[in-house]
Coordinates of C-alpha atoms in Angstrom, one line a residue:
M25 CA 24.8 -19.9 -16.1
N26 CA 22.3 -18.4 -18.6
V27 CA 19.4 -16.6 -16.8
W28 CA 16.1 -15.5 -18.2
Y29 CA 14.2 -12.9 -16.2
L30 CA 10.3 -12.8 -17.1
V31 CA 8.5 -9.5 -16.1
C32 CA 5.5 -7.8 -17.1
R33 CA 7.3 -4.4 -17.1
T34 CA 10.6 -3.5 -15.5
D35 CA 10.8 -1.9 -12.1
S36 CA 13.5 -1.3 -9.4
L37 CA 13.2 -4.9 -8.3
T38 CA 13.8 -6.1 -11.7
Y39 CA 16.9 -3.9 -11.8
T40 CA 18.1 -5.0 -8.3
I41 CA 17.8 -8.7 -9.0
A42 CA 19.3 -8.4 -12.6
K43 CA 22.2 -6.4 -11.4
A44 CA 23.0 -8.7 -8.3
L45 CA 22.8 -11.7 -10.8
S46 CA 25.3 -10.0 -13.2
I47 CA 27.8 -9.2 -10.5
G48 CA 27.6 -12.8 -9.6
G49 CA 28.9 -13.6 -13.1
H50 CA 25.7 -14.5 -14.7
D51 CA 24.4 -13.5 -18.1
V52 CA 20.8 -12.1 -17.7
S53 CA 18.3 -11.8 -20.3
V54 CA 15.3 -9.7 -19.4
W55 CA 12.2 -10.8 -21.4
V56 CA 9.5 -7.8 -21.0
V57 CA 6.0 -9.0 -21.7
N58 CA 4.5 -5.4 -22.0
P59 CA 7.2 -2.7 -22.4
N60 CA 4.5 -0.1 -23.3
L61 CA 2.5 -0.5 -20.2
D62 CA 3.9 2.1 -18.1
H63 CA 3.8 4.9 -20.8
G64 CA 7.7 5.5 -20.5
L65 CA 7.9 5.4 -16.8
S66 CA 10.6 2.5 -17.0
Q67 CA 12.8 4.3 -19.2
G68 CA 15.4 5.1 -16.4
I69 CA 15.4 1.4 -15.5
H70 CA 15.6 0.1 -18.8
T71 CA 18.7 2.6 -19.4
C72 CA 20.3 1.2 -16.3
L73 CA 19.6 -2.3 -17.4
R74 CA 21.2 -1.6 -20.7
E75 CA 24.3 -0.2 -19.1
T76 CA 24.8 -3.1 -16.8
P77 CA 27.3 -5.6 -17.9
R78 CA 26.1 -9.0 -18.8
V79 CA 22.3 -7.8 -18.9
R80 CA 20.2 -7.3 -22.0
L81 CA 16.6 -6.4 -22.7
V82 CA 15.0 -9.0 -25.0
A83 CA 12.1 -8.4 -27.6
R84 CA 9.2 -10.9 -27.0
D85 CA 10.5 -13.2 -29.7
D86 CA 10.3 -17.0 -29.4
T87 CA 13.3 -17.4 -31.9
A88 CA 15.3 -15.3 -29.7
L89 CA 14.9 -18.1 -27.0
P90 CA 17.8 -20.7 -26.4
A91 CA 17.1 -24.3 -26.3
A92 CA 17.7 -24.6 -22.8
I93 CA 17.5 -21.8 -19.8
D94 CA 19.6 -22.6 -16.8
R95 CA 17.5 -20.4 -14.4
L96 CA 14.2 -18.7 -15.1
V97 CA 13.3 -16.0 -12.7
I98 CA 9.6 -15.2 -13.0
Q99 CA 8.5 -11.9 -11.3
V100 CA 4.6 -12.0 -11.2
F101 CA 3.8 -8.5 -10.0
P102 CA 2.8 -5.7 -10.4
R103 CA 0.3 -7.2 -13.0
P104 CA 0.2 -11.0 -12.2
Q105 CA -2.1 -12.0 -15.1
E106 CA -0.1 -10.3 -17.7
S107 CA 3.2 -11.6 -16.3
L108 CA 2.1 -15.1 -16.6
L109 CA 1.0 -14.7 -20.5
H110 CA 4.5 -15.7 -21.9
L111 CA 5.2 -18.3 -19.3
D112 CA 4.9 -21.4 -21.3
A113 CA 7.3 -20.5 -23.8
L114 CA 10.2 -19.7 -21.3
A115 CA 9.2 -22.3 -18.5
R116 CA 9.2 -25.5 -20.9
R117 CA 12.8 -24.5 -21.5
A118 CA 13.9 -24.0 -18.1
R119 CA 16.0 -26.5 -15.9
R120 CA 15.2 -24.4 -12.6
I121 CA 12.8 -21.8 -11.8
T122 CA 12.8 -19.1 -9.2
L123 CA 9.3 -17.6 -8.6
I124 CA 8.7 -14.1 -7.1
S125 CA 5.2 -14.3 -6.0
A126 CA 2.6 -11.6 -5.9
G127 CA 0.7 -13.8 -3.2
D128 CA 2.7 -12.0 -0.2
R129 CA 1.8 -10.0 2.8
N130 CA 0.9 -7.1 0.6
R131 CA -2.6 -8.8 0.2
S132 CA -4.9 -10.4 2.6
W133 CA -4.2 -14.0 3.5
P134 CA -7.2 -15.3 1.4
A135 CA -6.3 -13.2 -1.6
A136 CA -2.6 -14.2 -1.3
M137 CA -3.5 -17.9 -1.1
N138 CA -5.8 -17.3 -4.3
Q139 CA -2.8 -15.5 -5.9
Q140 CA -0.5 -18.4 -5.2
W141 CA -3.0 -21.1 -6.5
M142 CA -3.3 -19.0 -9.9
E143 CA 0.6 -18.9 -10.3
L144 CA 0.8 -22.7 -9.7
R145 CA -1.9 -23.4 -12.1
S146 CA -0.1 -21.1 -14.6
L147 CA 3.1 -23.0 -14.1
G148 CA 1.5 -26.3 -14.8
L149 CA 4.0 -29.1 -15.0
G150 CA 6.7 -26.5 -14.8
V151 CA 5.9 -26.3 -11.2
S152 CA 8.1 -29.2 -10.5
R153 CA 11.3 -27.1 -11.5
V154 CA 10.4 -24.3 -9.0
D155 CA 13.1 -24.6 -6.4
H156 CA 12.8 -21.1 -4.8
V157 CA 10.1 -18.8 -3.9
L158 CA 10.6 -15.2 -3.3
Y159 CA 8.3 -12.8 -1.7
K160 CA 8.7 -8.8 -2.0
D161 CA 6.8 -8.1 0.9
G162 CA 7.4 -11.2 3.1
F163 CA 5.4 -14.4 3.2
Y164 CA 2.6 -15.6 5.8
P165 CA 3.7 -18.4 8.3
C166 CA 1.4 -20.7 6.4
D167 CA 0.8 -20.5 2.8
L168 CA 0.4 -22.5 -0.4
L169 CA 3.9 -22.3 -1.8
G170 CA 5.8 -22.6 1.3
T171 CA 4.4 -26.3 2.0
F172 CA 6.8 -27.7 -0.7
K173 CA 9.2 -25.0 -1.8
S174 CA 11.9 -23.1 -0.2
R175 CA 10.9 -19.5 0.7
H176 CA 12.8 -16.4 1.1

């Protein structure tokens, strides 16, 4: 399965998920929206990602995208608005989407619902292909994404 992973900048969660997918036998392409955002703080993680079999970092270049993506993983945080900037180019090619939401228990319930609404709006028609929603810091018992998607 070809997996593309959209992040604003890489972090330990990016590495953990990419490594797990590669161990599971998947080819993972990590599309970094803003690699210079952290002023080199992610260099260690970039090195670990480059050394992981079946994982590659991809420059932001629409011509590098395949015609179809089997699974798109979207990591919305740590910068939600910037993470969603390149969403359209990848989401329209994706057969299935996993969303790692920033609308989790790290925010107040109203702020989390607002964030989830923003994420859904950004996904547009691609929201129908979201089949899993992940939350780094847990989910609220009642939330917007949980009403129609599998939560983990």
